[in-house]
Coordinates of C-alpha atoms in Angstrom, one line a residue:
M18 CA -7.8 -2.7 -8.1
A19 CA -9.3 0.2 -6.3
T20 CA -7.7 1.3 -2.9
A21 CA -9.4 3.1 -0.3
A22 CA -8.3 5.6 2.4
V23 CA -10.6 6.7 5.5
E24 CA -11.1 10.0 7.2
S25 CA -13.5 11.2 9.9
G26 CA -16.0 13.9 10.2
L27 CA -14.8 17.0 12.4
L28 CA -14.3 16.3 16.0
S29 CA -14.5 20.0 16.6
D30 CA -13.5 23.5 15.7
K31 CA -10.6 23.4 18.0
S32 CA -9.6 19.6 17.2
R33 CA -9.5 21.4 13.6
S34 CA -7.2 24.0 14.7
V35 CA -4.9 22.2 16.6
G36 CA -4.3 18.6 14.5
G37 CA -6.5 19.1 11.5
N38 CA -9.4 17.3 10.5
G39 CA -10.4 13.6 11.0
C40 CA -9.9 10.7 13.2
C41 CA -6.3 11.4 13.5
A42 CA -6.7 15.1 14.8
H43 CA -5.0 15.8 18.1
K44 CA -2.8 18.8 20.3
N45 CA -0.2 15.9 20.1
G46 CA -0.2 15.8 16.0
P47 CA -1.7 13.3 13.7
G48 CA -2.3 9.7 14.5
Y49 CA -2.6 7.8 17.8
A50 CA 0.3 6.7 20.8
T51 CA -0.6 2.9 20.1
P52 CA -2.7 0.6 18.2
I53 CA -5.2 -0.1 20.6
E54 CA -5.6 3.8 21.5
A55 CA -6.5 4.2 17.9
M56 CA -9.2 1.2 18.1
S57 CA -10.6 3.6 21.0
G58 CA -11.1 6.6 18.2
P59 CA -13.9 7.9 16.7
K60 CA -15.4 6.0 13.8
E61 CA -14.5 7.4 10.0
S62 CA -17.6 9.2 8.3
L63 CA -16.0 9.2 5.1
I64 CA -14.3 6.9 2.7
Y65 CA -12.1 7.9 -0.2
V66 CA -11.8 5.3 -3.2
T67 CA -10.1 5.5 -6.4
C68 CA -11.8 4.3 -9.2
V69 CA -10.0 3.4 -12.6
Y70 CA -11.1 3.2 -16.2
N71 CA -7.9 1.4 -17.8
G72 CA -9.0 -1.6 -19.6
T73 CA -12.4 -0.5 -19.9
G74 CA -12.1 1.1 -23.5
K75 CA -13.4 4.4 -22.0
Q76 CA -11.0 7.3 -22.6
K77 CA -12.1 8.8 -19.2
P78 CA -9.8 10.1 -16.2
D79 CA -9.9 8.4 -13.3
Y80 CA -11.5 9.8 -10.0
L81 CA -11.4 9.8 -6.4
A82 CA -14.8 9.1 -5.2
T83 CA -16.0 10.4 -1.4
I84 CA -18.6 7.6 0.3
D85 CA -20.4 8.6 2.9
L86 CA -20.1 6.4 5.9
D87 CA -22.2 8.4 8.6
P88 CA -25.1 5.9 9.5
N89 CA -27.2 9.0 10.6
S90 CA -26.5 10.7 7.4
P91 CA -29.3 10.9 4.6
T92 CA -26.5 10.3 2.2
Y93 CA -25.0 7.1 3.7
S94 CA -23.6 4.6 1.9
K95 CA -23.5 6.8 -1.2
V96 CA -20.7 8.1 -3.4
I97 CA -21.4 11.9 -2.7
H98 CA -18.4 13.2 -5.0
R99 CA -16.2 12.5 -7.7
L100 CA -12.9 14.3 -8.1
P101 CA -11.7 13.4 -11.5
M102 CA -7.8 13.6 -12.5
P103 CA -6.7 16.3 -15.3
Y104 CA -5.4 13.3 -17.4
V105 CA -6.1 10.0 -18.9
S106 CA -4.8 6.6 -18.8
D107 CA -3.1 7.3 -15.1
E108 CA -4.4 3.5 -13.2
L109 CA -4.8 5.3 -9.7
H110 CA -3.5 2.3 -7.6
H111 CA -2.5 2.8 -3.9
S112 CA -3.2 5.6 -1.6
G113 CA -1.4 7.1 1.2
W114 CA -1.4 10.4 3.7
N115 CA 1.2 12.7 4.0
S116 CA 1.2 12.2 7.7
C117 CA 0.1 9.5 10.1
S118 CA 0.8 7.8 13.7
S119 CA 4.4 8.0 12.4
C120 CA 4.6 11.6 13.1
H121 CA 2.4 11.4 16.2
G122 CA 3.8 13.7 18.8
D123 CA 4.5 16.7 16.2
P124 CA 1.6 19.0 16.9
S125 CA 3.0 20.9 13.5
A126 CA 2.2 17.9 11.6
V127 CA -1.5 17.6 10.1
R128 CA -3.0 14.7 8.1
R129 CA -4.5 16.8 5.3
F130 CA -3.2 15.7 2.0
L131 CA -3.9 11.9 0.3
V132 CA -1.0 11.0 -1.9
L133 CA -2.6 8.8 -5.0
P134 CA 0.9 7.2 -7.1
S135 CA -0.5 6.7 -11.0
L136 CA 1.0 2.9 -11.5
L137 CA 1.0 3.9 -15.9
S138 CA 1.3 7.3 -16.4
S139 CA 3.9 7.8 -13.1
R140 CA 2.0 11.1 -12.0
I141 CA 1.8 11.7 -8.5
Y142 CA -1.5 13.5 -7.3
V143 CA -1.7 15.4 -4.1
I144 CA -5.4 15.9 -3.1
D145 CA -6.5 18.3 -0.4
T146 CA -9.0 16.9 2.0
E147 CA -9.0 19.7 4.7
K148 CA -10.7 22.6 2.9
N149 CA -13.7 20.6 2.4
P150 CA -13.4 16.7 3.1
R151 CA -17.0 16.0 1.6
A152 CA -15.3 17.4 -1.7
P153 CA -11.6 17.4 -1.9
Q154 CA -9.6 19.2 -4.4
L155 CA -6.6 18.3 -6.7
H156 CA -3.5 20.2 -4.7
K157 CA -0.8 19.8 -6.8
V158 CA 0.6 16.9 -9.5
V159 CA 4.2 15.8 -9.3
K160 CA 5.5 15.2 -12.8
P161 CA 7.0 12.3 -14.4
A162 CA 9.5 14.3 -16.4
D163 CA 10.6 15.4 -12.4
I164 CA 10.6 12.1 -11.5
E165 CA 12.7 10.5 -14.2
Q166 CA 15.2 13.2 -14.2
K167 CA 16.0 13.6 -10.4
T168 CA 15.9 9.7 -9.6
G169 CA 15.4 7.9 -12.9
L170 CA 12.3 6.1 -11.3
A171 CA 9.0 5.3 -12.8
F172 CA 5.9 3.6 -12.5
P173 CA 5.0 4.7 -8.7
H174 CA 3.1 2.4 -6.6
T175 CA 3.2 2.2 -3.0
S176 CA 3.1 5.8 -0.7
H177 CA 4.2 5.7 3.0
C178 CA 4.5 8.8 5.3
L179 CA 7.4 9.0 7.1
A180 CA 8.3 10.5 10.8
S181 CA 10.5 13.1 9.0
G182 CA 7.5 14.6 7.2
E183 CA 8.6 13.0 4.0
I184 CA 7.1 10.6 1.8
M185 CA 8.4 7.5 0.2
V186 CA 6.8 5.7 -2.9
S187 CA 8.0 2.4 -4.1
C188 CA 8.6 2.9 -8.0
L189 CA 8.6 -0.6 -10.2
G190 CA 10.9 0.3 -13.0
D191 CA 12.4 2.9 -15.1
K192 CA 10.6 4.8 -18.0
D193 CA 11.1 2.2 -20.2
G194 CA 9.6 -0.4 -17.9
N195 CA 12.4 -2.2 -17.1
A196 CA 12.7 -3.8 -13.5
A197 CA 16.7 -3.3 -13.1
G198 CA 15.2 0.4 -12.9
N199 CA 13.1 0.4 -9.2
G200 CA 13.7 1.7 -6.4
F201 CA 11.9 4.1 -3.6
L202 CA 11.2 7.7 -4.1
L203 CA 11.5 10.4 -1.7
L204 CA 9.4 13.4 -1.6
D205 CA 9.6 16.3 0.8
S206 CA 7.1 17.7 2.9
E207 CA 5.9 20.3 0.1
F208 CA 5.9 17.1 -2.4
N209 CA 9.1 18.3 -4.1
V210 CA 11.2 15.5 -5.5
K211 CA 14.4 14.7 -3.1
G212 CA 15.8 11.8 -4.6
R213 CA 16.0 8.2 -3.8
W214 CA 15.9 6.7 -0.4
E215 CA 17.9 3.5 -1.0
K216 CA 21.7 3.8 -1.3
P217 CA 23.3 3.3 -4.6
G218 CA 23.8 0.0 -5.6
H219 CA 20.7 -1.5 -2.9
S220 CA 18.0 -1.6 -5.2
P221 CA 16.0 -4.8 -5.6
A222 CA 15.2 -6.9 -8.5
F223 CA 11.5 -6.2 -8.4
G224 CA 9.4 -3.6 -6.3
Y225 CA 6.1 -3.1 -5.2
D226 CA 4.7 -2.8 -1.6
F227 CA 6.8 -2.3 1.5
W228 CA 6.4 -1.5 5.2
Y229 CA 8.9 -0.6 7.8
Q230 CA 9.6 -1.1 11.6
P231 CA 11.5 1.5 13.1
R232 CA 12.2 -0.5 16.3
H233 CA 13.6 -3.1 14.7
K234 CA 15.3 -0.8 12.3
T235 CA 14.0 -3.4 9.2
M236 CA 12.1 -2.0 6.1
I237 CA 10.7 -5.2 4.1
S238 CA 9.8 -4.9 0.2
S239 CA 7.9 -7.3 -2.0
S240 CA 8.5 -8.2 -5.6
W241 CA 5.5 -7.7 -8.4
G242 CA 7.3 -7.4 -11.8
A243 CA 8.4 -5.7 -14.7
P244 CA 6.4 -2.8 -16.0
C245 CA 6.8 -4.0 -19.5
A246 CA 5.2 -7.3 -18.9
F247 CA 2.5 -6.2 -16.6
R248 CA 1.3 -2.7 -18.3
G249 CA 0.3 -4.8 -21.3
G250 CA -1.5 -7.7 -19.2
F251 CA -0.8 -10.7 -17.5
N252 CA 0.9 -13.4 -19.6
L253 CA 2.0 -16.6 -17.6
Q254 CA 4.8 -17.2 -20.1
H255 CA 6.5 -13.9 -18.4
V256 CA 6.7 -15.8 -15.1
S257 CA 9.1 -18.8 -16.5
D258 CA 10.7 -15.5 -18.3
G259 CA 11.5 -14.0 -15.4
L260 CA 9.6 -11.0 -15.6
Y261 CA 8.2 -11.4 -12.2
G262 CA 9.4 -11.8 -8.8
R263 CA 9.3 -14.0 -5.7
H264 CA 11.5 -12.5 -3.1
L265 CA 11.5 -10.2 -0.3
N266 CA 14.0 -7.5 0.4
V267 CA 15.2 -6.8 3.8
Y268 CA 16.6 -3.3 4.1
S269 CA 18.0 -1.6 6.9
W270 CA 15.9 1.2 8.2
P271 CA 16.4 4.6 7.9
D272 CA 19.7 3.9 6.2
G273 CA 18.2 2.3 3.2
E274 CA 20.9 -0.7 2.8
L275 CA 20.1 -3.9 1.1
K276 CA 20.6 -6.8 4.0
Q277 CA 18.9 -9.5 3.0
T278 CA 17.0 -10.9 0.2
L279 CA 14.3 -14.0 1.1
D280 CA 13.8 -16.2 -1.9
L281 CA 10.0 -17.7 -1.4
G282 CA 10.3 -20.0 -4.3
D283 CA 7.4 -21.8 -6.2
T284 CA 5.4 -21.0 -2.9
G285 CA 5.7 -17.3 -3.0
L286 CA 5.3 -16.4 -6.3
L287 CA 4.2 -12.6 -6.9
P288 CA 4.5 -11.8 -3.4
L289 CA 2.2 -8.0 -3.0
E290 CA 1.3 -6.5 0.0
T291 CA 3.4 -6.5 2.9
R292 CA 2.4 -5.9 6.5
F293 CA 4.2 -6.1 10.1
L294 CA 1.9 -6.4 13.1
H295 CA 0.5 -3.3 14.2
D296 CA 2.1 -4.0 17.8
P297 CA 5.8 -2.3 17.0
S298 CA 7.7 -4.7 19.5
K299 CA 6.7 -7.7 17.3
D300 CA 9.3 -8.7 14.7
T301 CA 7.0 -10.7 12.5
G302 CA 4.7 -9.8 9.6
F303 CA 3.0 -11.4 6.5
V304 CA 3.2 -11.1 2.6
G305 CA 0.3 -12.3 0.5
S306 CA 1.7 -14.3 -2.8
A307 CA -0.7 -13.8 -5.3
L308 CA 0.1 -16.4 -8.0
S309 CA 1.0 -19.1 -5.3
S310 CA -2.1 -18.0 -3.2
N311 CA -0.1 -18.7 0.1
M312 CA 0.1 -16.1 3.0
V313 CA 3.9 -16.5 3.8
R314 CA 4.5 -15.1 7.2
F315 CA 8.3 -13.3 7.9
F316 CA 10.1 -13.2 11.1
K317 CA 13.2 -12.6 13.0
T318 CA 15.2 -15.7 14.1
S319 CA 17.3 -15.8 17.1
E320 CA 20.4 -14.8 15.0
G321 CA 19.1 -11.8 13.9
S322 CA 18.5 -12.5 10.4
W323 CA 14.8 -13.0 8.8
D324 CA 13.4 -15.9 7.6
H325 CA 9.8 -17.1 5.8
E326 CA 7.4 -19.9 6.1
V327 CA 3.8 -20.3 4.6
V328 CA 1.2 -20.4 7.0
I329 CA -2.3 -20.2 4.8
S330 CA -2.7 -22.0 1.7
V331 CA -5.8 -21.4 -0.8
Q332 CA -6.5 -24.7 -2.7
P333 CA -7.2 -23.7 -6.7
L334 CA -10.3 -24.7 -8.3
K335 CA -11.1 -26.6 -10.8
V336 CA -12.2 -24.4 -14.2
K337 CA -12.9 -25.0 -17.9
N338 CA -12.3 -22.3 -20.7
W339 CA -9.6 -20.3 -18.5
I340 CA -5.6 -20.1 -19.1
L341 CA -5.0 -23.1 -16.7
P342 CA -7.2 -26.1 -15.9
E343 CA -7.1 -24.7 -12.1
M344 CA -7.9 -21.3 -11.0
P345 CA -5.3 -20.1 -8.2
G346 CA -7.4 -17.6 -5.7
L347 CA -5.0 -14.7 -6.2
I348 CA -4.6 -12.9 -3.2
T349 CA -4.2 -9.3 -3.5
D350 CA -4.9 -6.9 -0.5
F351 CA -5.2 -7.9 2.9
L352 CA -5.1 -6.0 6.3
I353 CA -4.3 -6.7 10.2
S354 CA -7.0 -5.9 12.7
L355 CA -5.6 -3.1 14.8
D356 CA -5.1 -5.5 18.1
D357 CA -3.2 -8.4 15.5
R358 CA -5.9 -10.5 16.5
Y359 CA -7.1 -11.0 12.8
L360 CA -5.9 -11.3 9.3
Y361 CA -8.3 -10.1 6.4
F362 CA -7.4 -11.2 2.4
V363 CA -9.0 -10.7 -0.8
N364 CA -9.4 -13.9 -2.8
W365 CA -9.5 -11.8 -6.3
L366 CA -10.4 -14.5 -8.7
H367 CA -12.6 -16.6 -6.2
G368 CA -14.6 -13.7 -5.4
D369 CA -13.7 -13.8 -1.3
V370 CA -12.8 -12.8 1.6
R371 CA -11.1 -14.5 4.3
Q372 CA -10.9 -13.7 7.8
Y373 CA -7.9 -15.8 10.1
N374 CA -7.4 -15.5 13.7
I375 CA -3.6 -14.7 14.0
E376 CA -3.3 -14.3 17.6
D377 CA -0.8 -17.5 17.1
P378 CA 0.9 -15.9 13.8
K379 CA 2.7 -19.4 13.5
K380 CA -1.0 -20.8 13.1
P381 CA -3.5 -18.9 11.3
V382 CA -7.0 -20.6 11.8

C-alpha cells in the first residue's frame, strides 16, 4: 500500500524564512493551534506518494513520487518527480514529518523532512523537501544495524513527530521477525537512534499503528502480526496459529507504561490504522479491523479505563476461486475530516472508499 504526505507551495519568502515551506509554515512554528484553523489554511499544491516494487518480480528500488496538485499548473495531476531509494527490497510503507502541529508554538521547529520507514529492510529514509519541494532529495539513511544494536528493534512502520522534536516509530518485531521483539523507536531531531520509548517489559504482543492524545495522557497502538508471518505473504492459517493480533494497547503518555490491553475478539481481527478524533478534548477514536472488516470505536469510560464497540460492519461478498467462499472488505487505511464530521475508509479487496457521518461517534451513518 502506498502512503502519501502533502506539502503546499511556498506562501512567501517571509513565511519560508520563519517557518519553512508548506501549509504548515508560520511564525509560531509548524502546524496549527486547532484543527478548525488548519481547515482554513492554504490548499496543498504537492503530494508525495511512496511507490513500491515488492511482489512485482522487478528488482528496482522503491521511489517517492511527487505529484502536482495545483489546478492552475500545466502539470496538474501528473507525477513531476521520482526519487529512487538507494537500495532494493525496502517496501516503503507509511510516512511522517519531522515536525507537525505537535510542535506548534515552537518557532525553531520546521516541517522540512519526510520520514520513510522501510517495512522489510528496516531502513529509515529521511527526505529533505525544503531545498526543492518539487524534487525532494535524500538527506539521511538510518541503518538497520544501528537500530538493532541500540534497541533490538526491526521492521519499522508508523512514524509520528513529537512535541519534543523527537521522532517515534513503531517497529513490528526483532531482526529475526519475531513479534515478541516489537516496540517503539525514538530518533532525536537529527535522526540519530536514541532508544526505545516504552518502559522495559511494556512492549505489546504485536505492533502496527499508534496515535497519542496528550490531553488524556494516553497513547493507543494496534496489532497487525509477526513479521515472520506477513513478510512471506498472508496465510490464513497463521491467524489461527496466533501469529496475528486482535488487541489494542493502551499506554500512559508520555511515560510509556502499558496500562491496559483491549481484546477485540473475532470482531476485531488484525486491527490496523488507529485514529483519535482531532478535537483534543475528545476521548474517543477508531481502529479499522482488516480481516473482520469492522470499524471499532474505542473510548474512555466514566471509571477512567478504556473500552470498545463495533460501530460499522462491512458485509463480505460471496466469491468463487478465492481462499474463502466469502471475501471481506479488508479495511486498510482511513482518515477523519479535520472537523470530526466524516470518516473515510478503504475497502481494499472490495475496491471502494466509504464515507460515514460520525457526528455521533456511537452511531456512524
